[in-house]
Amino acid sequence: MSTTSRAPSLTSAKELRARIEARTANIGIVGMGYVGLPLALLFSEQKFAVTGLDIDSEKVKALNAGKSYIYRIPETEINAARARDFSASNDYGSVAKLDVVIICVPTPLNEHREPDLVPIEATAKAIAPHLRAGQLIVLESTTYPGTTEEVLVPLLESGNTSGLCAARDGSDSGDVFFVAFSPEREDPGNETVARRDIPKVVGGLNPAASELANALYGSIFNRTVPVSSPAAAEMTKLLENIYRCVNIALVNELKLLSLRMGIDIWEVIQAASTKPFGFHPFYPGPGLGGHCIPVDPFYLSWKAKEWDFQARFIELAGEINTAMPYHVVDSVVAALNRGRKALHGSKVLVLGVAYKKDIDDLRESPALTIIEELQRRGAAVFYNDPYFPRVGRGRKYNLQMDRTPLENLGQYDCVLIVTDHSDYDYKKIVSESQLVVDSRNATRGIKSEKIVHC
Ligand SMILES: NC(=O)c1ccc[n+]([C@@H]2O[C@H](COP(=O)([O-])OP(=O)(O)OC[C@H]3O[C@@H](n4cnc5c(N)ncnc54)[C@H](O)[C@@H]3O)[C@@H](O)[C@H]2O)c1
């Protein structure tokens, strides 16, 4: 059945709730990326009719042809969803036929490292003319506290032609739509927790919106965690990511000290992890990557300035983590120096360019900075990554490199492990290479003079 055959005109929270419970509510998800597409599939599995909206017509075309562009989502899942009632579109007119619209668009930083809310604003402006009473609009994109109320709601209210307002206070019917924020908490590549087992935090603009968002997510997640407002939900997500960012910076700094002192930080972390309380392990690496940890904390430090507040932990963590790719390059220089070689003119093979192991996501990957910096200092750089046959152009890089096969490793002056994908046979890599610089402790347990940990 297609969404066009259902044209509900709900006006009250009660009616929408009944449709959610009966699985007859039409769900629309804006942004068919790493967050939006899996979410669409989850709703589809639970028998909801789902429309995926995206401005990227290639993605729309791919989904409607049953194709996947995300490595860990098999085409069989997309085809199964299509057979149920999933389709993709770039026509915002379909919003009028939806009961729920969930926004999962990007929230990057601009070139001044300030929040770039253009995708959220563009989405709000595009859906506003098609809003109707009784719909639920949920923002999932990670952002600073206040975005839902200060940015999203005013655009939805000013852009709709029927004079609808967001439901506030005790309002639960009439000329209103409902608004909530619910952060995405997915950890790509983490197979230990099923997505539906990750509790879903929800904060509605008013009690009716909270109740609807709870009912909605309660139908696909095993547990929902209601909080008192959209701002509390927005801040929850930022706390989680800042906690990671700051602790990774701490352990990165302690790694630099440990290297200088001749102590193996990995051994130390393993030993500290045996404490049954009060310690959670974080691991050092070549720098932060992904859409979240390198970006989200700066949403809060930017917002904090509005309150005459300097978020110092965030800035300090950012400083330490941003310096890590340069530390890795310096370590390659030092390791080559041991063999009386200069980086300039040396052949360096970078292993792993994804921002973390076993995923196909390049965004903000430290490997990109490392490759650029190695090239800038005169190295001939090659890369291998099972997930990327080619690295072309991104927001901040333009490498235009093709993957080099993982063979004849002896030809490289240095093999640099940036991302510790599970597919690699590290023993073989070490035995065939002249020199291995390891930024991830991927070669743990292998004894060889050729290995330099950094
Ligand atoms: N990827 C993750 O692991 C993760 C985890 C938690 C939270 N988040 C947050 O979720 C949000 C989305 O992240 P993502 O990783 O899915 O991003 P993504 O880049 O993979 O996908 C975003 C999609 O939105 C589309 N889009 C952009 N502007 C649009 C518009 N105006 N209308 C319709 N579609 C539009 C893009 O074409 C793209 O397909 C971000 O705020 C991110 O911080 C991501």
Short mmCIF file of C-alpha atoms and ligand atoms in Angstrom, two decimals:
data_model
loop_
_atom_site.label_atom_id
_atom_site.label_comp_id
_atom_site.label_asym_id
_atom_site.label_seq_id
_atom_site.Cartn_x
_atom_site.Cartn_y
_atom_site.Cartn_z
CA MET A 1 0.00 0.00 0.00
CA SER A 2 1.38 3.44 -0.79
CA THR A 3 1.18 6.48 1.46
CA THR A 4 -1.04 8.20 -1.11
CA SER A 5 -3.86 5.77 -0.39
CA ARG A 6 -3.96 6.95 3.20
CA ALA A 7 -4.78 10.60 3.58
CA PRO A 8 -5.47 11.06 7.27
CA SER A 9 -6.61 14.32 8.69
CA LEU A 10 -5.92 14.05 12.36
CA THR A 11 -6.37 16.96 14.66
CA SER A 12 -5.74 15.54 18.10
CA ALA A 13 -2.89 13.85 19.89
CA LYS A 14 -5.28 11.06 20.84
CA GLU A 15 -6.01 10.25 17.20
CA LEU A 16 -2.35 10.19 16.24
CA ARG A 17 -1.52 8.03 19.22
CA ALA A 18 -4.16 5.53 18.14
CA ARG A 19 -2.67 5.42 14.64
CA ILE A 20 0.81 4.88 16.05
CA GLU A 21 -0.39 2.05 18.26
CA ALA A 22 -2.26 0.46 15.36
CA ARG A 23 0.84 0.87 13.13
CA THR A 24 -1.28 2.79 10.62
CA ALA A 25 0.56 6.09 11.11
CA ASN A 26 2.49 7.18 8.00
CA ILE A 27 6.08 7.93 8.90
CA GLY A 28 8.31 10.29 6.93
CA ILE A 29 12.03 10.52 7.54
CA VAL A 30 13.98 13.45 6.11
CA GLY A 31 17.63 12.60 5.42
CA MET A 32 18.35 9.07 4.17
CA GLY A 33 21.89 8.93 5.54
CA TYR A 34 23.64 6.84 8.17
CA VAL A 35 20.96 7.75 10.73
CA GLY A 36 17.79 8.18 8.68
CA LEU A 37 17.97 5.07 6.51
CA PRO A 38 18.42 2.51 9.33
CA LEU A 39 15.65 4.29 11.25
CA ALA A 40 13.36 4.02 8.23
CA LEU A 41 14.10 0.30 8.05
CA LEU A 42 13.33 -0.14 11.76
CA PHE A 43 9.92 1.52 11.36
CA SER A 44 9.28 -0.53 8.26
CA GLU A 45 10.11 -3.76 10.12
CA GLN A 46 7.41 -2.78 12.59
CA LYS A 47 4.91 -2.56 9.71
CA PHE A 48 4.70 1.23 9.44
CA ALA A 49 4.43 2.77 5.98
CA VAL A 50 7.60 4.82 5.59
CA THR A 51 8.58 7.55 3.14
CA GLY A 52 12.25 8.55 3.02
CA LEU A 53 12.80 12.12 1.88
CA ASP A 54 16.17 13.33 0.66
CA ILE A 55 17.43 16.15 -1.54
CA ASP A 56 20.04 13.80 -2.97
CA SER A 57 18.26 12.37 -5.99
CA GLU A 58 20.93 9.67 -6.41
CA LYS A 59 20.00 8.27 -2.98
CA VAL A 60 16.29 8.45 -3.78
CA LYS A 61 16.88 6.65 -7.06
CA ALA A 62 19.07 4.01 -5.42
CA LEU A 63 16.53 3.27 -2.66
CA ASN A 64 13.63 3.02 -5.08
CA ALA A 65 15.70 0.57 -7.13
CA GLY A 66 16.38 -1.49 -3.99
CA LYS A 67 20.05 -0.50 -3.88
CA SER A 68 22.09 0.26 -0.78
CA TYR A 69 24.84 2.88 -0.52
CA ILE A 70 25.70 2.10 3.11
CA TYR A 71 28.03 -0.86 3.48
CA ARG A 72 26.42 -2.41 6.54
CA ILE A 73 22.88 -2.21 5.13
CA PRO A 74 22.32 -5.12 2.74
CA GLU A 75 20.08 -4.64 -0.28
CA THR A 76 17.90 -7.49 0.96
CA GLU A 77 16.82 -5.24 3.87
CA ILE A 78 15.91 -2.40 1.53
CA ASN A 79 14.01 -4.70 -0.77
CA ALA A 80 12.16 -6.27 2.16
CA ALA A 81 11.17 -2.77 3.31
CA ARG A 82 10.09 -1.84 -0.21
CA ALA A 83 7.90 -4.93 -0.36
CA ARG A 84 6.23 -3.77 2.88
CA ASP A 85 5.62 -0.06 2.24
CA PHE A 86 8.85 1.88 2.01
CA SER A 87 9.63 4.33 -0.74
CA ALA A 88 11.92 7.30 -1.19
CA SER A 89 11.15 10.72 -2.62
CA ASN A 90 12.48 14.23 -3.00
CA ASP A 91 8.99 15.71 -3.18
CA TYR A 92 8.13 17.54 0.03
CA GLY A 93 4.49 17.65 -1.10
CA SER A 94 4.21 14.15 0.38
CA VAL A 95 4.59 15.68 3.87
CA ALA A 96 0.87 16.53 3.86
CA LYS A 97 0.06 12.81 3.77
CA LEU A 98 2.35 11.91 6.63
CA ASP A 99 1.45 11.67 10.32
CA VAL A 100 5.00 11.89 11.63
CA VAL A 101 8.05 13.61 10.16
CA ILE A 102 11.46 12.78 11.65
CA ILE A 103 14.36 15.02 10.65
CA CYS A 104 17.78 13.34 10.36
CA VAL A 105 19.77 15.85 8.30
CA PRO A 106 23.45 16.73 8.86
CA THR A 107 24.64 19.25 11.44
CA PRO A 108 28.22 20.11 10.41
CA LEU A 109 30.46 22.99 11.40
CA ASN A 110 31.14 25.79 8.93
CA GLU A 111 34.64 26.93 7.95
CA HIS A 112 34.81 29.03 11.15
CA ARG A 113 33.98 25.92 13.20
CA GLU A 114 30.57 27.31 14.08
CA PRO A 115 27.27 25.37 13.89
CA ASP A 116 25.93 25.15 10.37
CA LEU A 117 22.17 24.79 10.72
CA VAL A 118 21.46 25.30 7.01
CA PRO A 119 20.26 21.68 6.47
CA ILE A 120 17.86 21.90 9.45
CA GLU A 121 16.61 25.33 8.36
CA ALA A 122 16.19 24.23 4.75
CA THR A 123 14.24 21.16 5.88
CA ALA A 124 11.99 23.23 8.16
CA LYS A 125 11.28 25.70 5.34
CA ALA A 126 10.58 22.88 2.90
CA ILE A 127 8.13 20.98 5.11
CA ALA A 128 6.38 24.00 6.69
CA PRO A 129 4.03 24.76 3.74
CA HIS A 130 2.76 21.16 3.83
CA LEU A 131 2.12 20.89 7.57
CA ARG A 132 -1.30 20.03 8.82
CA ALA A 133 -2.91 19.86 12.23
CA GLY A 134 -2.17 16.87 14.40
CA GLN A 135 1.21 15.93 12.88
CA LEU A 136 4.24 15.12 14.99
CA ILE A 137 7.59 16.61 13.93
CA VAL A 138 10.71 15.20 15.59
CA LEU A 139 14.23 16.52 15.21
CA GLU A 140 16.96 13.87 15.62
CA SER A 141 20.00 15.75 14.31
CA THR A 142 22.58 16.44 17.01
CA THR A 143 22.59 20.12 17.88
CA TYR A 144 22.92 22.70 20.64
CA PRO A 145 20.22 23.10 23.31
CA GLY A 146 17.60 25.51 22.04
CA THR A 147 17.65 24.54 18.35
CA THR A 148 14.24 22.88 18.41
CA GLU A 149 12.50 25.77 20.15
CA GLU A 150 14.51 28.69 18.80
CA VAL A 151 15.14 27.59 15.20
CA LEU A 152 12.89 24.71 14.12
CA VAL A 153 9.58 25.74 15.69
CA PRO A 154 9.62 29.40 14.49
CA LEU A 155 10.37 28.29 10.91
CA LEU A 156 7.59 25.70 10.97
CA GLU A 157 5.13 28.23 12.39
CA SER A 158 6.01 31.10 10.07
CA GLY A 159 6.24 28.92 6.96
CA ASN A 160 2.93 27.10 7.11
CA THR A 161 0.02 28.58 5.23
CA SER A 162 -2.77 27.45 7.55
CA GLY A 163 -1.68 29.43 10.60
CA LEU A 164 -0.85 26.31 12.58
CA CYS A 165 1.18 26.63 15.78
CA ALA A 166 3.29 24.16 17.68
CA ALA A 167 1.34 22.71 20.62
CA ARG A 168 2.52 24.28 23.88
CA ASP A 169 1.51 23.82 27.51
CA GLY A 170 -1.63 21.68 27.85
CA SER A 171 -2.70 21.91 24.22
CA ASP A 172 -3.42 18.56 22.56
CA SER A 173 -5.82 19.29 19.69
CA GLY A 174 -7.03 21.97 17.32
CA ASP A 175 -4.84 24.03 14.98
CA VAL A 176 -1.60 22.65 16.34
CA PHE A 177 1.20 20.29 15.37
CA PHE A 178 3.40 18.53 17.90
CA VAL A 179 7.16 18.93 18.20
CA ALA A 180 9.84 16.91 20.00
CA PHE A 181 13.58 16.34 19.97
CA SER A 182 15.00 12.83 20.22
CA PRO A 183 18.73 12.33 19.69
CA GLU A 184 20.17 9.52 17.64
CA ARG A 185 22.62 7.50 19.76
CA GLU A 186 23.83 4.96 17.25
CA ASP A 187 27.44 3.74 17.39
CA PRO A 188 28.30 2.66 13.84
CA GLY A 189 30.17 -0.61 13.65
CA ASN A 190 29.26 -1.56 17.23
CA GLU A 191 27.66 -4.96 16.92
CA THR A 192 27.37 -5.54 20.67
CA VAL A 193 24.11 -3.63 21.14
CA ALA A 194 21.15 -4.00 18.80
CA ARG A 195 19.78 -0.63 17.78
CA ARG A 196 16.42 -1.28 19.40
CA ASP A 197 18.20 -1.95 22.72
CA ILE A 198 19.67 1.56 22.81
CA PRO A 199 17.24 3.53 25.01
CA LYS A 200 15.70 6.48 23.15
CA VAL A 201 15.71 9.84 24.92
CA VAL A 202 12.73 12.04 24.03
CA GLY A 203 11.82 15.59 25.01
CA GLY A 204 8.56 17.11 23.77
CA LEU A 205 7.68 20.77 23.52
CA ASN A 206 4.64 20.02 25.66
CA PRO A 207 3.24 16.96 27.47
CA ALA A 208 1.16 15.84 24.48
CA ALA A 209 4.22 15.99 22.19
CA SER A 210 6.26 14.03 24.73
CA GLU A 211 3.60 11.39 25.01
CA LEU A 212 3.36 11.02 21.22
CA ALA A 213 7.12 10.83 20.78
CA ASN A 214 7.25 8.20 23.53
CA ALA A 215 4.55 6.16 21.85
CA LEU A 216 6.26 6.50 18.48
CA TYR A 217 9.71 5.40 19.61
CA GLY A 218 8.28 2.89 22.06
CA SER A 219 7.03 1.00 19.01
CA ILE A 220 10.55 0.41 17.68
CA PHE A 221 12.84 0.76 20.73
CA ASN A 222 12.69 -1.40 23.84
CA ARG A 223 12.95 1.58 26.16
CA THR A 224 12.30 5.29 25.94
CA VAL A 225 13.66 7.86 28.37
CA PRO A 226 11.41 10.91 28.62
CA VAL A 227 13.02 14.20 29.64
CA SER A 228 11.31 17.46 30.47
CA SER A 229 12.02 19.48 27.32
CA PRO A 230 13.61 19.41 23.86
CA ALA A 231 16.56 21.38 25.30
CA ALA A 232 17.18 18.70 27.95
CA ALA A 233 17.17 16.03 25.21
CA GLU A 234 19.51 18.13 23.05
CA MET A 235 21.88 18.61 25.98
CA THR A 236 21.77 14.89 26.85
CA LYS A 237 23.21 13.98 23.46
CA LEU A 238 25.90 16.63 23.77
CA LEU A 239 26.85 15.47 27.27
CA GLU A 240 27.35 11.94 25.93
CA ASN A 241 29.55 13.07 23.07
CA ILE A 242 31.51 15.61 25.09
CA TYR A 243 32.15 12.93 27.71
CA ARG A 244 33.71 10.80 24.97
CA CYS A 245 35.61 13.67 23.40
CA VAL A 246 37.14 14.85 26.69
CA ASN A 247 38.06 11.35 27.86
CA ILE A 248 39.64 10.50 24.50
CA ALA A 249 41.66 13.73 24.75
CA LEU A 250 42.75 12.78 28.27
CA VAL A 251 43.96 9.37 27.20
CA ASN A 252 45.62 10.83 24.08
CA GLU A 253 47.55 13.23 26.28
CA LEU A 254 48.52 10.45 28.68
CA LYS A 255 49.67 8.40 25.69
CA LEU A 256 52.04 11.18 24.62
CA LEU A 257 53.47 11.33 28.12
CA SER A 258 53.70 7.54 28.37
CA LEU A 259 55.57 7.35 25.05
CA ARG A 260 58.09 9.83 26.42
CA MET A 261 58.40 7.88 29.67
CA GLY A 262 58.71 4.50 27.93
CA ILE A 263 55.45 3.20 29.39
CA ASP A 264 52.95 1.22 27.30
CA ILE A 265 49.66 3.13 27.71
CA TRP A 266 47.68 0.18 26.33
CA GLU A 267 49.00 -2.08 29.07
CA VAL A 268 48.08 0.62 31.61
CA ILE A 269 44.52 1.00 30.28
CA GLN A 270 44.05 -2.76 30.34
CA ALA A 271 45.23 -2.92 33.95
CA ALA A 272 43.10 0.07 35.02
CA SER A 273 40.07 -1.52 33.36
CA THR A 274 40.15 -4.34 35.88
CA LYS A 275 38.83 -1.90 38.49
CA PRO A 276 35.22 -2.96 39.01
CA PHE A 277 33.94 0.58 39.57
CA GLY A 278 34.76 4.21 38.78
CA PHE A 279 36.79 3.63 35.63
CA HIS A 280 35.62 3.39 32.03
CA PRO A 281 38.32 2.73 29.43
CA PHE A 282 38.90 5.09 26.51
CA TYR A 283 41.60 4.43 23.95
CA PRO A 284 44.12 6.71 22.28
CA GLY A 285 44.30 7.00 18.51
CA PRO A 286 45.46 9.04 15.54
CA GLY A 287 42.79 11.70 16.08
CA LEU A 288 39.04 12.01 16.18
CA GLY A 289 36.80 11.19 13.25
CA GLY A 290 33.18 10.78 12.25
CA HIS A 291 30.29 13.17 12.09
CA CYS A 292 29.84 13.36 15.86
CA ILE A 293 32.74 13.51 18.31
CA PRO A 294 34.94 16.01 16.41
CA VAL A 295 31.95 18.24 15.65
CA ASP A 296 29.18 18.13 18.25
CA PRO A 297 31.08 19.50 21.28
CA PHE A 298 31.69 22.73 19.37
CA TYR A 299 27.95 23.20 18.99
CA LEU A 300 27.81 23.60 22.76
CA SER A 301 30.95 25.73 23.17
CA TRP A 302 29.54 28.07 20.49
CA LYS A 303 26.18 28.30 22.26
CA ALA A 304 27.87 28.76 25.65
CA LYS A 305 29.34 32.08 24.47
CA GLU A 306 25.81 33.47 24.20
CA TRP A 307 25.68 32.98 27.98
CA ASP A 308 29.13 34.60 28.59
CA PHE A 309 30.47 31.14 29.32
CA GLN A 310 33.70 29.56 28.08
CA ALA A 311 33.40 25.78 27.81
CA ARG A 312 37.08 25.18 28.59
CA PHE A 313 37.10 21.38 28.73
CA ILE A 314 35.65 21.26 25.23
CA GLU A 315 38.22 23.69 23.83
CA LEU A 316 41.14 21.91 25.53
CA ALA A 317 39.97 18.48 24.38
CA GLY A 318 39.59 19.88 20.86
CA GLU A 319 43.13 21.23 20.95
CA ILE A 320 44.65 17.90 22.05
CA ASN A 321 42.61 15.73 19.70
CA THR A 322 43.22 18.00 16.69
CA ALA A 323 46.98 17.73 17.23
CA MET A 324 47.00 13.90 17.13
CA PRO A 325 47.25 13.43 13.32
CA TYR A 326 50.32 15.72 13.34
CA HIS A 327 51.82 13.63 16.14
CA VAL A 328 51.34 10.54 13.94
CA VAL A 329 53.15 12.22 11.02
CA ASP A 330 55.98 13.31 13.33
CA SER A 331 56.23 9.69 14.52
CA VAL A 332 56.60 8.49 10.92
CA VAL A 333 59.41 11.04 10.45
CA ALA A 334 61.15 9.81 13.61
CA ALA A 335 60.71 6.15 12.68
CA LEU A 336 62.18 6.71 9.20
CA ASN A 337 64.99 8.69 10.76
CA ARG A 338 66.01 5.57 12.71
CA GLY A 339 66.84 3.97 9.35
CA ARG A 340 68.59 7.17 8.15
CA LYS A 341 65.72 8.03 5.82
CA ALA A 342 63.93 11.31 5.24
CA LEU A 343 60.15 11.48 4.90
CA HIS A 344 60.66 13.54 1.76
CA GLY A 345 60.82 11.02 -1.07
CA SER A 346 59.84 8.03 1.08
CA LYS A 347 56.99 5.72 0.06
CA VAL A 348 54.38 5.49 2.80
CA LEU A 349 51.41 3.11 2.72
CA VAL A 350 48.52 4.20 4.93
CA LEU A 351 46.44 1.27 6.14
CA GLY A 352 42.83 2.17 6.87
CA VAL A 353 41.27 5.51 6.00
CA ALA A 354 37.81 5.08 7.57
CA TYR A 355 37.52 7.08 10.77
CA LYS A 356 37.23 3.90 12.80
CA LYS A 357 37.55 0.20 12.28
CA ASP A 358 35.15 -1.89 10.24
CA ILE A 359 32.99 0.95 8.94
CA ASP A 360 32.63 2.68 5.58
CA ASP A 361 32.59 6.25 6.86
CA LEU A 362 35.31 8.73 5.93
CA ARG A 363 33.84 11.85 7.49
CA GLU A 364 36.39 13.90 9.44
CA SER A 365 38.73 10.89 9.39
CA PRO A 366 42.17 11.68 10.79
CA ALA A 367 43.59 9.60 7.91
CA LEU A 368 42.70 12.45 5.54
CA THR A 369 44.73 14.99 7.51
CA ILE A 370 47.57 12.48 7.89
CA ILE A 371 47.70 11.77 4.14
CA GLU A 372 47.62 15.48 3.29
CA GLU A 373 50.35 16.25 5.81
CA LEU A 374 52.55 13.36 4.62
CA GLN A 375 52.15 14.60 1.04
CA ARG A 376 52.84 18.18 2.06
CA ARG A 377 56.12 17.06 3.61
CA GLY A 378 57.17 15.32 0.41
CA ALA A 379 56.22 11.65 0.94
CA ALA A 380 54.80 9.49 -1.84
CA VAL A 381 51.60 8.31 -0.18
CA PHE A 382 49.49 5.25 -1.00
CA TYR A 383 46.54 3.81 0.87
CA ASN A 384 44.61 0.61 1.36
CA ASP A 385 41.17 0.23 2.93
CA PRO A 386 38.77 -2.62 2.26
CA TYR A 387 35.83 -0.20 2.45
CA PHE A 388 37.09 2.47 0.04
CA PRO A 389 38.26 1.65 -3.49
CA ARG A 390 38.77 5.38 -4.04
CA VAL A 391 39.09 8.56 -2.01
CA GLY A 392 38.02 11.55 -4.07
CA ARG A 393 36.79 14.89 -2.90
CA GLY A 394 35.16 15.74 0.42
CA ARG A 395 34.19 18.86 2.26
CA LYS A 396 37.76 19.63 3.33
CA TYR A 397 39.96 17.45 1.14
CA ASN A 398 40.53 16.58 -2.47
CA LEU A 399 42.83 13.57 -2.55
CA GLN A 400 41.77 11.77 -5.76
CA MET A 401 43.56 8.55 -4.80
CA ASP A 402 42.82 4.97 -5.79
CA ARG A 403 43.26 2.08 -3.39
CA THR A 404 46.58 0.24 -3.65
CA PRO A 405 46.43 -3.57 -3.36
CA LEU A 406 47.73 -5.01 -0.12
CA GLU A 407 50.74 -6.74 -1.69
CA ASN A 408 54.44 -6.28 -2.17
CA LEU A 409 54.62 -4.41 1.15
CA GLY A 410 58.42 -4.50 1.14
CA GLN A 411 58.41 -1.72 -1.48
CA TYR A 412 57.23 0.86 1.09
CA ASP A 413 59.63 2.66 3.38
CA CYS A 414 56.89 2.73 5.98
CA VAL A 415 53.51 1.09 6.48
CA LEU A 416 51.38 3.29 8.71
CA ILE A 417 48.39 1.78 10.52
CA VAL A 418 45.77 4.50 10.90
CA THR A 419 42.60 2.39 11.12
CA ASP A 420 42.74 -1.10 12.60
CA HIS A 421 40.21 -2.90 10.40
CA SER A 422 39.59 -6.48 11.54
CA ASP A 423 40.15 -7.84 8.02
CA TYR A 424 43.88 -7.12 8.10
CA ASP A 425 46.34 -9.88 8.93
CA TYR A 426 48.72 -7.81 11.06
CA LYS A 427 51.26 -10.59 11.55
CA LYS A 428 51.65 -10.93 7.79
CA ILE A 429 51.76 -7.16 7.34
CA VAL A 430 54.60 -6.85 9.87
CA SER A 431 56.55 -9.75 8.42
CA GLU A 432 56.37 -8.36 4.86
CA SER A 433 57.04 -4.68 5.69
CA GLN A 434 60.30 -2.83 6.26
CA LEU A 435 58.84 -0.61 8.98
CA VAL A 436 55.39 -0.45 10.60
CA VAL A 437 54.17 2.61 12.50
CA ASP A 438 51.13 1.64 14.52
CA SER A 439 48.79 4.35 15.82
CA ARG A 440 46.11 1.90 17.08
CA ASN A 441 47.98 -0.87 18.86
CA ALA A 442 46.77 -3.17 16.08
CA THR A 443 50.03 -5.13 16.27
CA ARG A 444 49.66 -5.98 19.97
CA GLY A 445 51.19 -9.33 20.79
CA ILE A 446 53.50 -9.25 17.75
CA LYS A 447 57.17 -8.95 18.67
CA SER A 448 59.24 -7.22 16.02
CA GLU A 449 61.92 -4.55 15.84
CA LYS A 450 60.09 -3.22 12.78
CA ILE A 451 57.12 -1.97 14.82
CA VAL A 452 57.01 1.56 16.19
CA HIS A 453 54.02 2.42 18.38
CA CYS A 454 52.86 5.99 18.30
N1 LIG B 1 26.27 8.87 11.75
C1 LIG B 1 26.15 8.64 13.03
O1 LIG B 1 26.66 7.67 13.54
C2 LIG B 1 25.36 9.56 13.94
C3 LIG B 1 25.13 9.14 15.25
C4 LIG B 1 24.38 9.95 16.08
C5 LIG B 1 23.88 11.16 15.61
N2 LIG B 1 24.12 11.55 14.33
C6 LIG B 1 23.54 12.83 13.89
O2 LIG B 1 22.47 12.56 12.99
C7 LIG B 1 22.40 13.57 11.98
C8 LIG B 1 22.47 12.96 10.60
O3 LIG B 1 23.71 12.32 10.47
P1 LIG B 1 24.01 11.24 9.34
O4 LIG B 1 25.24 10.55 9.77
O5 LIG B 1 22.81 10.41 9.03
O6 LIG B 1 24.29 12.21 8.09
P2 LIG B 1 24.40 11.80 6.55
O7 LIG B 1 25.21 12.84 5.90
O8 LIG B 1 24.78 10.36 6.42
O9 LIG B 1 22.91 11.88 6.03
C9 LIG B 1 22.18 13.05 5.98
C10 LIG B 1 21.25 13.00 4.80
O10 LIG B 1 20.47 14.18 4.80
C11 LIG B 1 20.32 14.62 3.47
N3 LIG B 1 19.96 16.02 3.49
C12 LIG B 1 20.73 17.09 3.71
N4 LIG B 1 20.00 18.22 3.67
C13 LIG B 1 18.73 17.84 3.43
C14 LIG B 1 17.52 18.54 3.28
N5 LIG B 1 17.47 19.86 3.38
N6 LIG B 1 16.40 17.83 3.02
C15 LIG B 1 16.47 16.48 2.90
N7 LIG B 1 17.59 15.76 3.05
C16 LIG B 1 18.70 16.44 3.30
C17 LIG B 1 21.63 14.30 2.81
O11 LIG B 1 21.51 14.23 1.41
C18 LIG B 1 21.97 12.96 3.45
O12 LIG B 1 21.46 11.88 2.69
C19 LIG B 1 23.53 14.55 12.30
O13 LIG B 1 23.05 15.58 13.10
C20 LIG B 1 24.50 13.70 13.11
O14 LIG B 1 25.28 14.48 13.98
C21 LIG B 1 24.85 10.78 13.48
#
